[in-house]
mmCIF file of C-alpha atoms and ligand atoms in Angstrom:
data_model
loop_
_atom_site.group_PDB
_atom_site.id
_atom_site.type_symbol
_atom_site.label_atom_id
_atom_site.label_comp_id
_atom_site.label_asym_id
_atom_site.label_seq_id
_atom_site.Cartn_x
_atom_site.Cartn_y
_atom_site.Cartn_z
ATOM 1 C CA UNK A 19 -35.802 8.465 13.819
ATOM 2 C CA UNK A 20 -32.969 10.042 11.951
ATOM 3 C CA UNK A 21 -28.983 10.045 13.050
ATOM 4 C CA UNK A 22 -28.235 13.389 14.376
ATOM 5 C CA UNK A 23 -24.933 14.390 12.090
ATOM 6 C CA UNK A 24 -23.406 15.839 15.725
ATOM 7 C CA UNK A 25 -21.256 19.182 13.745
ATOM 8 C CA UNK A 26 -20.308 20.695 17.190
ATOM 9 C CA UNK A 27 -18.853 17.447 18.825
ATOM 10 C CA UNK A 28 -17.099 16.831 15.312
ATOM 11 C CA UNK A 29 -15.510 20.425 15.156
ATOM 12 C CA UNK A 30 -14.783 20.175 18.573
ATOM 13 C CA UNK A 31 -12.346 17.153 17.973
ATOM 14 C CA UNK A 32 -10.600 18.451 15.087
ATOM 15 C CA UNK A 33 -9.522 21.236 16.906
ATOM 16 C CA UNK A 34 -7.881 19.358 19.707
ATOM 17 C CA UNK A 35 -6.308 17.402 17.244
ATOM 18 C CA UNK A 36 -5.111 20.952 15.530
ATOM 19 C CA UNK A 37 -4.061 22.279 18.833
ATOM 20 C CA UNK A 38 -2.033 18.830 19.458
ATOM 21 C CA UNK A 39 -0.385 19.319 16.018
ATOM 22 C CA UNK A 40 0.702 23.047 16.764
ATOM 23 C CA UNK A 41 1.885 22.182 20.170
ATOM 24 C CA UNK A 42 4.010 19.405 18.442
ATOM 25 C CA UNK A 43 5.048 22.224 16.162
ATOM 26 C CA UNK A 44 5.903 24.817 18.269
ATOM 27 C CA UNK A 45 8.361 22.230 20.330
ATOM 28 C CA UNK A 46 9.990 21.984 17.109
ATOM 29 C CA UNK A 47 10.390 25.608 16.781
ATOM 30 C CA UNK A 48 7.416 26.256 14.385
ATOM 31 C CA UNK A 49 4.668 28.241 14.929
ATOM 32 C CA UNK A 50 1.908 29.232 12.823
ATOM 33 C CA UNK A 51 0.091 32.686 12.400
ATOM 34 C CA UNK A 52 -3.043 34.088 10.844
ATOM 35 C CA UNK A 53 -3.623 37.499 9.092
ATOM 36 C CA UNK A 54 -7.148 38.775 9.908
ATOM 37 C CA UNK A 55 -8.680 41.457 7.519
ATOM 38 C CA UNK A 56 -11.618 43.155 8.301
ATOM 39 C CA UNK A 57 -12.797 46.321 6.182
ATOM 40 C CA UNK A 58 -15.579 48.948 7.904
ATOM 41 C CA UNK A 59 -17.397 47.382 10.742
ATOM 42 C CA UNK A 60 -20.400 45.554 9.799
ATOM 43 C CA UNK A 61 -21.777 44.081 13.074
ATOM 44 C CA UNK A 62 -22.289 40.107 11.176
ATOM 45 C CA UNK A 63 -18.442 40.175 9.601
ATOM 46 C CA UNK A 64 -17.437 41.350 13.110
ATOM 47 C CA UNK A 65 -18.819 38.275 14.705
ATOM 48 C CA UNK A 66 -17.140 35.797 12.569
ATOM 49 C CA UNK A 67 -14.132 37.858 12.894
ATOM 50 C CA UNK A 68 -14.243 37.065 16.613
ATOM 51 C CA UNK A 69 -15.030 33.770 16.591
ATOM 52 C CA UNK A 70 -12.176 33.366 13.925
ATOM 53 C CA UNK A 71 -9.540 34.936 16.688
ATOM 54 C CA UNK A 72 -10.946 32.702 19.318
ATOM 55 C CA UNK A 73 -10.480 29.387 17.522
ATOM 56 C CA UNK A 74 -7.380 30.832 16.972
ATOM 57 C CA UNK A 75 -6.648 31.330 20.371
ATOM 58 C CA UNK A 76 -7.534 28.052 21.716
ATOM 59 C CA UNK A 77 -5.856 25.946 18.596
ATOM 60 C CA UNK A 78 -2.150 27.994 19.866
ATOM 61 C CA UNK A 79 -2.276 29.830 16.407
ATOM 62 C CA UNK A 80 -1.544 33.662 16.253
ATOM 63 C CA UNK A 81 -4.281 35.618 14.901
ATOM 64 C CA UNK A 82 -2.734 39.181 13.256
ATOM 65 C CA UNK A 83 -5.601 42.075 12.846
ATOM 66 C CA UNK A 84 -6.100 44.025 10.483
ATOM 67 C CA UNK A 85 -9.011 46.782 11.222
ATOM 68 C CA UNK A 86 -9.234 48.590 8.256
ATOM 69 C CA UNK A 87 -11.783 51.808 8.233
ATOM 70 C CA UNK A 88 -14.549 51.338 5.889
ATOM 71 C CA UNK A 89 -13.211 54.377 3.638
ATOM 72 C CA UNK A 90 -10.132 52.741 2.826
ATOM 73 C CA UNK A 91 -9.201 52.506 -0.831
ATOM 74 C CA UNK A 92 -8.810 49.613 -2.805
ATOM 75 C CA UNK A 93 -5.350 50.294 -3.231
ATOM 76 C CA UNK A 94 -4.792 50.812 0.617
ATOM 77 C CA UNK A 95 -6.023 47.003 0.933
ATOM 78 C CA UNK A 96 -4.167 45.599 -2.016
ATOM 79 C CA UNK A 97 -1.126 47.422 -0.498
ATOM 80 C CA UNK A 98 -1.766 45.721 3.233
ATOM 81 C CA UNK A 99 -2.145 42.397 1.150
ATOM 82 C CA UNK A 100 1.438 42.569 -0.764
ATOM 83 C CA UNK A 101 3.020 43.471 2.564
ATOM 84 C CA UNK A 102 1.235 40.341 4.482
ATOM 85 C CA UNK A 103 1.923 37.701 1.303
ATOM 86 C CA UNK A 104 5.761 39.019 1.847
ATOM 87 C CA UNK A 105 6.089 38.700 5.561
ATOM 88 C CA UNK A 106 7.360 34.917 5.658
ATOM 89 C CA UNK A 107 6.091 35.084 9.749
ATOM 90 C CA UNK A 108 2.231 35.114 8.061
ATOM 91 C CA UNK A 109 0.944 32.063 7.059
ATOM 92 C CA UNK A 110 -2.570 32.593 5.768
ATOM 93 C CA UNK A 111 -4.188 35.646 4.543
ATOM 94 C CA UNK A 112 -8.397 36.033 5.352
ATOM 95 C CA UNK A 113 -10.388 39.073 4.087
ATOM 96 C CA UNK A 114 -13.509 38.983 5.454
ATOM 97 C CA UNK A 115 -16.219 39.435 2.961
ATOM 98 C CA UNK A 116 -18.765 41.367 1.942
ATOM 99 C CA UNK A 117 -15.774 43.898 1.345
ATOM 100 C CA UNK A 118 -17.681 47.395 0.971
ATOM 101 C CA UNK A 119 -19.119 48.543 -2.391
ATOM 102 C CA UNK A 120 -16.317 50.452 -3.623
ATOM 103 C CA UNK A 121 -13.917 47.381 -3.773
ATOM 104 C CA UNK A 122 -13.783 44.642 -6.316
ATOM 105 C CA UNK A 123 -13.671 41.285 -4.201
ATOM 106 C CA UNK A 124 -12.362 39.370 -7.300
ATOM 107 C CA UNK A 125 -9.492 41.817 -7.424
ATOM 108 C CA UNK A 126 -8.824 41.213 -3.760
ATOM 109 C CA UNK A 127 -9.426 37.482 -3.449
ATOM 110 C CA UNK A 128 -6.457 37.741 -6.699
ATOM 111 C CA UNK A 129 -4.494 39.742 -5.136
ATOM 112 C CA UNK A 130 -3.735 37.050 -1.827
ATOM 113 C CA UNK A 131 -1.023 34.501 -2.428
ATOM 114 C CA UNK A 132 -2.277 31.043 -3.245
ATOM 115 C CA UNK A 133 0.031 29.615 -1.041
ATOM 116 C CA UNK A 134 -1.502 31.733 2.107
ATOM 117 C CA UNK A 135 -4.973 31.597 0.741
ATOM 118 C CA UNK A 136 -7.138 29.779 3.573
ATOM 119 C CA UNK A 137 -10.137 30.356 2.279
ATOM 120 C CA UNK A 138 -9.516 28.352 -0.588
ATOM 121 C CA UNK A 139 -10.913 31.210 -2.598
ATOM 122 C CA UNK A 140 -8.085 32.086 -5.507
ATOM 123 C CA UNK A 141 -8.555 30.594 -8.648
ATOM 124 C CA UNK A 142 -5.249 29.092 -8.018
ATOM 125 C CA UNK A 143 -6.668 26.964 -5.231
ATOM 126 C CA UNK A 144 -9.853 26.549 -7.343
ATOM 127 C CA UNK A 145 -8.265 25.158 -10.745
ATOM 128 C CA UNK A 146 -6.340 22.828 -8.653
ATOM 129 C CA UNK A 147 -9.423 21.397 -6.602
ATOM 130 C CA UNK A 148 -10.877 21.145 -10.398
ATOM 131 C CA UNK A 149 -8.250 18.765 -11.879
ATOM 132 C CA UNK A 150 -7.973 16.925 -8.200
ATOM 133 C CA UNK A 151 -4.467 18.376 -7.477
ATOM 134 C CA UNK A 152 -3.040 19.864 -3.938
ATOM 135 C CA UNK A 153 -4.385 23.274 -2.611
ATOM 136 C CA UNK A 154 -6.452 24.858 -0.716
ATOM 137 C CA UNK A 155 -10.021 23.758 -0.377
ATOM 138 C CA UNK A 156 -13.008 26.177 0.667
ATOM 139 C CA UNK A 157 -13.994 25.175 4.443
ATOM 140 C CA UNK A 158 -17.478 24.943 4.306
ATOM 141 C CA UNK A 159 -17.853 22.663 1.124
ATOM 142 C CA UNK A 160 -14.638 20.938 3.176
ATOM 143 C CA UNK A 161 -15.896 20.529 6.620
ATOM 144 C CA UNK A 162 -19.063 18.630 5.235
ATOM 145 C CA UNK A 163 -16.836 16.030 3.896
ATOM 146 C CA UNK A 164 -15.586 15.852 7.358
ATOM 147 C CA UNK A 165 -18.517 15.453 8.724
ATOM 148 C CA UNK A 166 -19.488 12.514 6.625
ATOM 149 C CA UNK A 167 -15.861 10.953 6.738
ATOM 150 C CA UNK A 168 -16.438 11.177 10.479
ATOM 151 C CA UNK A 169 -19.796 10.005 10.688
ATOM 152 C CA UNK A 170 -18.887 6.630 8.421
ATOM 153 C CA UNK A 171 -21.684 7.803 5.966
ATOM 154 C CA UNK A 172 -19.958 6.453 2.852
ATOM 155 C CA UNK A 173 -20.031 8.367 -0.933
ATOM 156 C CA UNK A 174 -18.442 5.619 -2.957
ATOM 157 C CA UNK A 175 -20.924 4.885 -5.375
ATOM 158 C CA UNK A 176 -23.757 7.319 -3.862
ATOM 159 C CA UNK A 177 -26.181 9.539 -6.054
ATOM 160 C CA UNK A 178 -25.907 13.038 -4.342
ATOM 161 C CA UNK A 179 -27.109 15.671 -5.294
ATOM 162 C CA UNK A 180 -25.644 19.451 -4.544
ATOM 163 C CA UNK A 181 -28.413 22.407 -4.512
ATOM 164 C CA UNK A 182 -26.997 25.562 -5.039
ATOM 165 C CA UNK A 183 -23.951 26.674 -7.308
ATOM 166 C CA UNK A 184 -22.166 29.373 -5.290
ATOM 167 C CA UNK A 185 -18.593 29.451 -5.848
ATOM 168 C CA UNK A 186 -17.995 28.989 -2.030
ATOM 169 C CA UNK A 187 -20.628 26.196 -1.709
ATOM 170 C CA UNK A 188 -22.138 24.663 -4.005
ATOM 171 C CA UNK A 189 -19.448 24.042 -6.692
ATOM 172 C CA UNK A 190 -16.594 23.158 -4.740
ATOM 173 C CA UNK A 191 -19.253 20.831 -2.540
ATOM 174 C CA UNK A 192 -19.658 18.962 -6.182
ATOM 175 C CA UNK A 193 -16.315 18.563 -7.088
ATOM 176 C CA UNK A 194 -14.881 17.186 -3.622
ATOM 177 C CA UNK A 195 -18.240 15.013 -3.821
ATOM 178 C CA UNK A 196 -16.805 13.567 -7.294
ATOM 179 C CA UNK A 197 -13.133 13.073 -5.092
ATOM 180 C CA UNK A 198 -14.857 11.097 -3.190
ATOM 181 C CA UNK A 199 -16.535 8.600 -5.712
ATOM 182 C CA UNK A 200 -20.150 9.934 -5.499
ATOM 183 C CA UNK A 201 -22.196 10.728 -8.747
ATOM 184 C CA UNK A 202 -23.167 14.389 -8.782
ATOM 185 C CA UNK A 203 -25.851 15.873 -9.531
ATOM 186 C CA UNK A 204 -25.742 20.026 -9.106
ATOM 187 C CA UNK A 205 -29.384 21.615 -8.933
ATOM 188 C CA UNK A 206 -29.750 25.692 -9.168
ATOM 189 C CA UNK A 207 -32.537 28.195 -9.614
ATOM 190 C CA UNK A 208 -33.108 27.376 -13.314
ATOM 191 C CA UNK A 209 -33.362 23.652 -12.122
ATOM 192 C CA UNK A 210 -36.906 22.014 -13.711
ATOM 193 C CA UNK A 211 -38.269 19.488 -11.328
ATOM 194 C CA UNK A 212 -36.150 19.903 -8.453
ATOM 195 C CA UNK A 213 -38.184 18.071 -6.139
ATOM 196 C CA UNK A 214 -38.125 14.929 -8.065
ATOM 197 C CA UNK A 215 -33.888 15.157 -8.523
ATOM 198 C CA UNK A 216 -33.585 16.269 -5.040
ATOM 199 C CA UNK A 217 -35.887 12.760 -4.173
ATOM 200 C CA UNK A 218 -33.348 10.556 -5.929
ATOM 201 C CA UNK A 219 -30.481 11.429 -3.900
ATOM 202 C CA UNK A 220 -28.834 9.239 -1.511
ATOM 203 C CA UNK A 221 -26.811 12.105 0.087
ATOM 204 C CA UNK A 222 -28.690 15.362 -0.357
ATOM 205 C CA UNK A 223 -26.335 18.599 0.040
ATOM 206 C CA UNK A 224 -28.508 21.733 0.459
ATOM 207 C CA UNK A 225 -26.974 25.217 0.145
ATOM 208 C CA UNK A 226 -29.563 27.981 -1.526
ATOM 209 C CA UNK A 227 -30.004 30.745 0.846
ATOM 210 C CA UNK A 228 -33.889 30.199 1.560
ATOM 211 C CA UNK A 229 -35.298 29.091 4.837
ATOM 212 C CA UNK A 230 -36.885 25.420 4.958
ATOM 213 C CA UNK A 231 -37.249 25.166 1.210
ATOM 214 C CA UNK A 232 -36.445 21.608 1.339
ATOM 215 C CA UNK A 233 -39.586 19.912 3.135
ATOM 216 C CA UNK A 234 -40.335 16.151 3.316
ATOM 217 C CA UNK A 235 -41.800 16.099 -0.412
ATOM 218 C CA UNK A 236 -38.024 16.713 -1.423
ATOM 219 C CA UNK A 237 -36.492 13.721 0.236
ATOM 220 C CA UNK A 238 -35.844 10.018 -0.573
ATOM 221 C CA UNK A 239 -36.773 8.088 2.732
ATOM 222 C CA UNK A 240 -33.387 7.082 4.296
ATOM 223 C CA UNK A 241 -31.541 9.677 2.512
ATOM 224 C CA UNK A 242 -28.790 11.437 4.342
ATOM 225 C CA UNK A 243 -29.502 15.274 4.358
ATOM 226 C CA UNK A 244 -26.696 18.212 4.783
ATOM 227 C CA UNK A 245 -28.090 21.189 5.461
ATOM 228 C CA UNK A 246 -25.841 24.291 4.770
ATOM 229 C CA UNK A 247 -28.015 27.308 4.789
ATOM 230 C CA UNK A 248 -28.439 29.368 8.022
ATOM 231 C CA UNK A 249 -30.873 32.110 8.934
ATOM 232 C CA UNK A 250 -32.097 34.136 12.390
ATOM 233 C CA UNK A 251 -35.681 34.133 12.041
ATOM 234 C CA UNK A 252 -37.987 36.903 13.547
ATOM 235 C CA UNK A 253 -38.340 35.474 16.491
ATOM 236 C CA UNK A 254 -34.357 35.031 17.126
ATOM 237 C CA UNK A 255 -34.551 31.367 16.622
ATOM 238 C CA UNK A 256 -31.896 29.718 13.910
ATOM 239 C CA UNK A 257 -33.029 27.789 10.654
ATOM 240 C CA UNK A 258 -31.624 26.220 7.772
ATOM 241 C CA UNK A 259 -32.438 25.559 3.799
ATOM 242 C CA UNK A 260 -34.271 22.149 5.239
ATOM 243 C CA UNK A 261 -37.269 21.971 7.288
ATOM 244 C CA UNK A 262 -36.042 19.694 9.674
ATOM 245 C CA UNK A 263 -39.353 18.880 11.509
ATOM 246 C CA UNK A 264 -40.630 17.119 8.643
ATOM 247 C CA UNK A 265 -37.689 15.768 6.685
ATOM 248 C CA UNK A 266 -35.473 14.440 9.925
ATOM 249 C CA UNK A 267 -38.015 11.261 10.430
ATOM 250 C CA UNK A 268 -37.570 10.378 6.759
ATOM 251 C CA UNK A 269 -33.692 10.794 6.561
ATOM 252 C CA UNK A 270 -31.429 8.356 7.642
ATOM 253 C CA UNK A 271 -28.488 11.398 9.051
ATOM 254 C CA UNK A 272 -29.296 14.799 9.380
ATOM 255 C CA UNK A 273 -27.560 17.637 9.993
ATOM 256 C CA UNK A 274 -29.536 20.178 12.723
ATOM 257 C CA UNK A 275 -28.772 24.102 12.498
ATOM 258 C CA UNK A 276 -27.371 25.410 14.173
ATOM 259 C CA UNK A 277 -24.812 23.071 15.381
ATOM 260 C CA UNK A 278 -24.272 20.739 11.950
ATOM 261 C CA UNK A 279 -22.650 22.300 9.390
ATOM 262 C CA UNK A 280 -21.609 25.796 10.511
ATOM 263 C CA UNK A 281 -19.101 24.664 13.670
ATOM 264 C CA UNK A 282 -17.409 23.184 10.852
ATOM 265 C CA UNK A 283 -16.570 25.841 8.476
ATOM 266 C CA UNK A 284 -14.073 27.617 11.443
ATOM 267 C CA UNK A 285 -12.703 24.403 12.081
ATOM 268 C CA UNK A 286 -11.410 23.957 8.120
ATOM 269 C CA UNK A 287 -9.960 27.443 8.037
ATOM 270 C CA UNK A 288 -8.031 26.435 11.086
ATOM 271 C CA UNK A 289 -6.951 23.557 9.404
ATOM 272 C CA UNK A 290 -6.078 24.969 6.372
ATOM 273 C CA UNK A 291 -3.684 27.793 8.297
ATOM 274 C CA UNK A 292 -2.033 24.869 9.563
ATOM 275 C CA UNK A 293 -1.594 22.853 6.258
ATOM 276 C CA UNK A 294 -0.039 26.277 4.774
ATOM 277 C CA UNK A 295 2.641 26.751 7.398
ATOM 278 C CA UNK A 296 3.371 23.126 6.885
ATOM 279 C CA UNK A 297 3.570 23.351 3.405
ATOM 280 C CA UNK A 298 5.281 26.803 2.849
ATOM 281 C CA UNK A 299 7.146 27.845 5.506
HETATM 282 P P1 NDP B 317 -25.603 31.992 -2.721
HETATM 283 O O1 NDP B 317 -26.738 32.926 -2.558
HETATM 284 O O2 NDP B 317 -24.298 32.491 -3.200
HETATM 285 O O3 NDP B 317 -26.057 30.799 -3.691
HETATM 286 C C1 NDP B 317 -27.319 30.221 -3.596
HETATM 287 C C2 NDP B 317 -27.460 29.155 -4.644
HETATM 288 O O4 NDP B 317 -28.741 28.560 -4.497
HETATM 289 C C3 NDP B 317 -27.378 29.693 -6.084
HETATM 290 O O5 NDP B 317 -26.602 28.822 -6.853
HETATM 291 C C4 NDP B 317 -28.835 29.707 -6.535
HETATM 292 O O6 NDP B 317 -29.004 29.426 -7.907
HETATM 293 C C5 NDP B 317 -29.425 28.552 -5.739
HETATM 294 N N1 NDP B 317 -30.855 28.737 -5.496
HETATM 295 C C6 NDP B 317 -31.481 29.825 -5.002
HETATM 296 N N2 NDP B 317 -32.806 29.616 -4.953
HETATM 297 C C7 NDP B 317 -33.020 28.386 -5.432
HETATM 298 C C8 NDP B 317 -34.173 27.594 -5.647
HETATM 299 N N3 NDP B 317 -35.396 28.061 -5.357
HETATM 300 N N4 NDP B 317 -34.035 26.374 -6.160
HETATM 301 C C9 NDP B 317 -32.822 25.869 -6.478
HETATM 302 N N5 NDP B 317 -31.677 26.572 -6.299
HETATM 303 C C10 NDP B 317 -31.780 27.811 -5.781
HETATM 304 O O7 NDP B 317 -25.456 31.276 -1.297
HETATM 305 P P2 NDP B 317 -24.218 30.499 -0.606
HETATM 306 O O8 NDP B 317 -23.873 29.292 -1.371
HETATM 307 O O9 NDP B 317 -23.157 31.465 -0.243
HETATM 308 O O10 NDP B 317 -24.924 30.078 0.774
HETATM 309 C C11 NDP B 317 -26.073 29.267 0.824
HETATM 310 C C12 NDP B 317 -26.568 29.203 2.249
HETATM 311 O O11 NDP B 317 -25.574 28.648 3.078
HETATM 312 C C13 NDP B 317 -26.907 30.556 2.889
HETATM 313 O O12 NDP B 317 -28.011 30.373 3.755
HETATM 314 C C14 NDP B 317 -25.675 30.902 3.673
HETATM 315 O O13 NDP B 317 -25.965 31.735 4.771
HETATM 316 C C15 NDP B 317 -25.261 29.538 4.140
HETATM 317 N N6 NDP B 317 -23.820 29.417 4.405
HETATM 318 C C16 NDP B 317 -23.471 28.816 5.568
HETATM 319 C C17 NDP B 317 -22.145 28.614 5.882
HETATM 320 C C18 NDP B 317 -21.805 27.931 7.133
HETATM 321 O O14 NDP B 317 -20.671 27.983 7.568
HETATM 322 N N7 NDP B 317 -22.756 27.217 7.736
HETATM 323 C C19 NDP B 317 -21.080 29.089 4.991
HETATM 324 C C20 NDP B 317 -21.544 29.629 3.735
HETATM 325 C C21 NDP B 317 -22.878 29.782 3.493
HETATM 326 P P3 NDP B 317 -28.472 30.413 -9.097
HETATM 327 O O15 NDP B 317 -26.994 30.153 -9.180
HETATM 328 O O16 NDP B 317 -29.209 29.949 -10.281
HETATM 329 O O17 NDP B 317 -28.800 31.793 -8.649
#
C-alpha cells in the first residue's frame, strides 16, 4: 500500500502560513494586491478565475478584476497591462490563458513586468530559473516540489524522470528537479521506449495531457509517482495522466487526482504574489 501524497492538507497549510505572513504585513502597513485578467468568458478560465479570488480572499490579499470582453483588441490588453505594471499599489499581474485567437499570448506574457509576473511565465523569470538565479517560478512545476519537500520524499541523488515538455510543466518541473540534486531525465512524444525510462525512475513526474497513460507496466516498484495531468471523464468523475488503480500498490507515494497536485498550483501563485510585494514594493 502506497503513501497517499495528501495535496489538499499540504495546500491547505501553506495558505495559513501565507495568511499569517500578510496579517504580519499588513500590521506593518503593507498590504499586498493581485491584478486578475480575464479575456471573453470561457466557462473553464472562469472557474479558476474564481477560485483564484477566493484564495485570495481567505489569504487577506486583494484580488483587482479585470473582465475584459472577448472582442477586445490586443492593443486594448497590452494597454490595461502597462497601466497595471505602473500602478506601484499592484503587485502581480495574471492573464488567464487560453487568451482568444486573435491575441498573441507570447506578446502578452512579454508584455507583464517580470517583477509582477506570478505566473512565472516571462522569459525573464524563465532564464533566471535556467541559470538557478532569483525569480519567479511557475506554480505547478513549484507546488510539486512542495509537496515532496513536505512529504520528506528526498531528490538528492534520485533518478527522476519528467514526462512531458510544456513550458509551464514539464521543463520548469526538470530544472527545479536539477535545484534540487536529482538526475533528470525529460521524456516527450518523440520519446523511444518510454516505458522502460519511465521504469527506472525513482521519482516519476507525469504531465502529458492523456488520461491513465501511465499504468503499472510504467513504474519501478517503490517509485514515488506525481501525477500532474487532470481530466473530467464522461461520467463527471476526475482522472489523471496515471492510472492510479494499478500503479498506487506498486509506488511507494502517490499523488491521487483530484486532490494531489492541482490544490497546489493556487497555493504557489499565492505565494508568489506575496514574494513580489516583498521583493518590489
Ligand atoms: P501540454 O499539452 O502543453 O504538454 C504535454 C506534453 O506531454 C508535451 O511535451 C508532449 O510532448 C508530451 N506528450 C504527449 N503525449 C505523450 C506521449 N504519448 N508520450 C510521451 N509524452 C507525451 O500539457 P501541459 O504540460 O500544459 O499539461 C499536462 C497535463 O497537466 C494536462 O492534463 C493538464 O490539464 C494538466 N495540468 C494540471 C495543472 C494543475 O494545476 N494540476 C496545471 C497545468 C497542467 P511533445 O512536446 O513532444 O508534444
Amino acid at each position: 500500500m502506497s503513501f497517499i501524497i495528501d495535496g489538499k492538507t499540504i495546500a491547505a497549510t501553506i495558505k495559513d502560513e501565507l495568511r499569517q505572513e500578510v496579517e504580519l504585513l499588513k500590521a506593518q502597513g503593507k498590504s499586498c494586491a493581485l491584478a486578475v485578467i480575464q479575456v471573453g468568458n470561457d466557462p473553464a478560465s472562469s472557474v479558476y478565475v474564481r477560485n483564484k479570488k477566493n484564495a485570495c480572499n481567505y489569504i487577506g490579499i486583494t484580488s483587482l478584476s479585470y473582465e475584459l470582453p472577448e472582442e477586445t483588441t490586443e492593443e486594448e490588453l497590452l494597454a490595461c497591462i502597462d497601466q497595471l505594471n505602473e500602478d506601484p499599489n499592484v503587485h502581480g499581474i495574471l492573464c488567464q490563458l487560453p487568451l482568444p485567437r486573435h491575441m498573441d499570448e507570447n506578446k502578452v506574457i512579454r508584455r507583464i513586468s517580470p517583477k509582477k509576473d506570478v505566473d512565472g511565465f516571462h522569459p525573464e523569470n524563465v532564464g533566471a530559473l535556467t541559470i538557478g538565479q532569483e525569480g519567479f517560478v511557475s506554480c505547478t512545476p513549484a507546488g510539486i516540489i512542495q509537496l515532496l519537500k513536505r512529504s520528506n520524499i528526498p531528490m538528492e541523488g534520485k533518478h527522476c524522470v519528467v514526462v512531458g515538455r510544456s513550458n509551464i510543466v514539464g521543463k520548469p518541473m526538470a530544472l527545479l528537479m536539477l535545484q534540487e540534486n536529482a538526475t533528470v531525465t525529460v521524456c516527450h512524444s518523440r520519446t523511444q521506449n518510454l516505458k522502460e525510462i519511465c521504469k527506472e525512475a525513482d521519482i516519476l513526474i507525469v504531465a502529458i495531457g492523456k488520461p491513465q497513460f501511465i499504468n503499472e507496466e510504467y513504474v519501478k516498484d517503490g517509485a514515488v509517482v506525481i501525477d500532474v495531468g487532470i481530466h473530467r471523464m464522461e461520467d463527471g468523475h476526475l482522472c489523471g495522466d496515471v492510472d492510479f488503480e494499478s500503479v498506487s500498490p506498486k509506488a511507494s507515494a502517490i499523488t491521487p487526482v483530484p486532490g494531489g497536485v492541482g490544490p497546489m498550483t493556487i497555493c504557489m501563485l499565492m505565494h508568489n504574489c506575496v514574494e513580489a510585494m516583498k521583493r518590489f514594493s
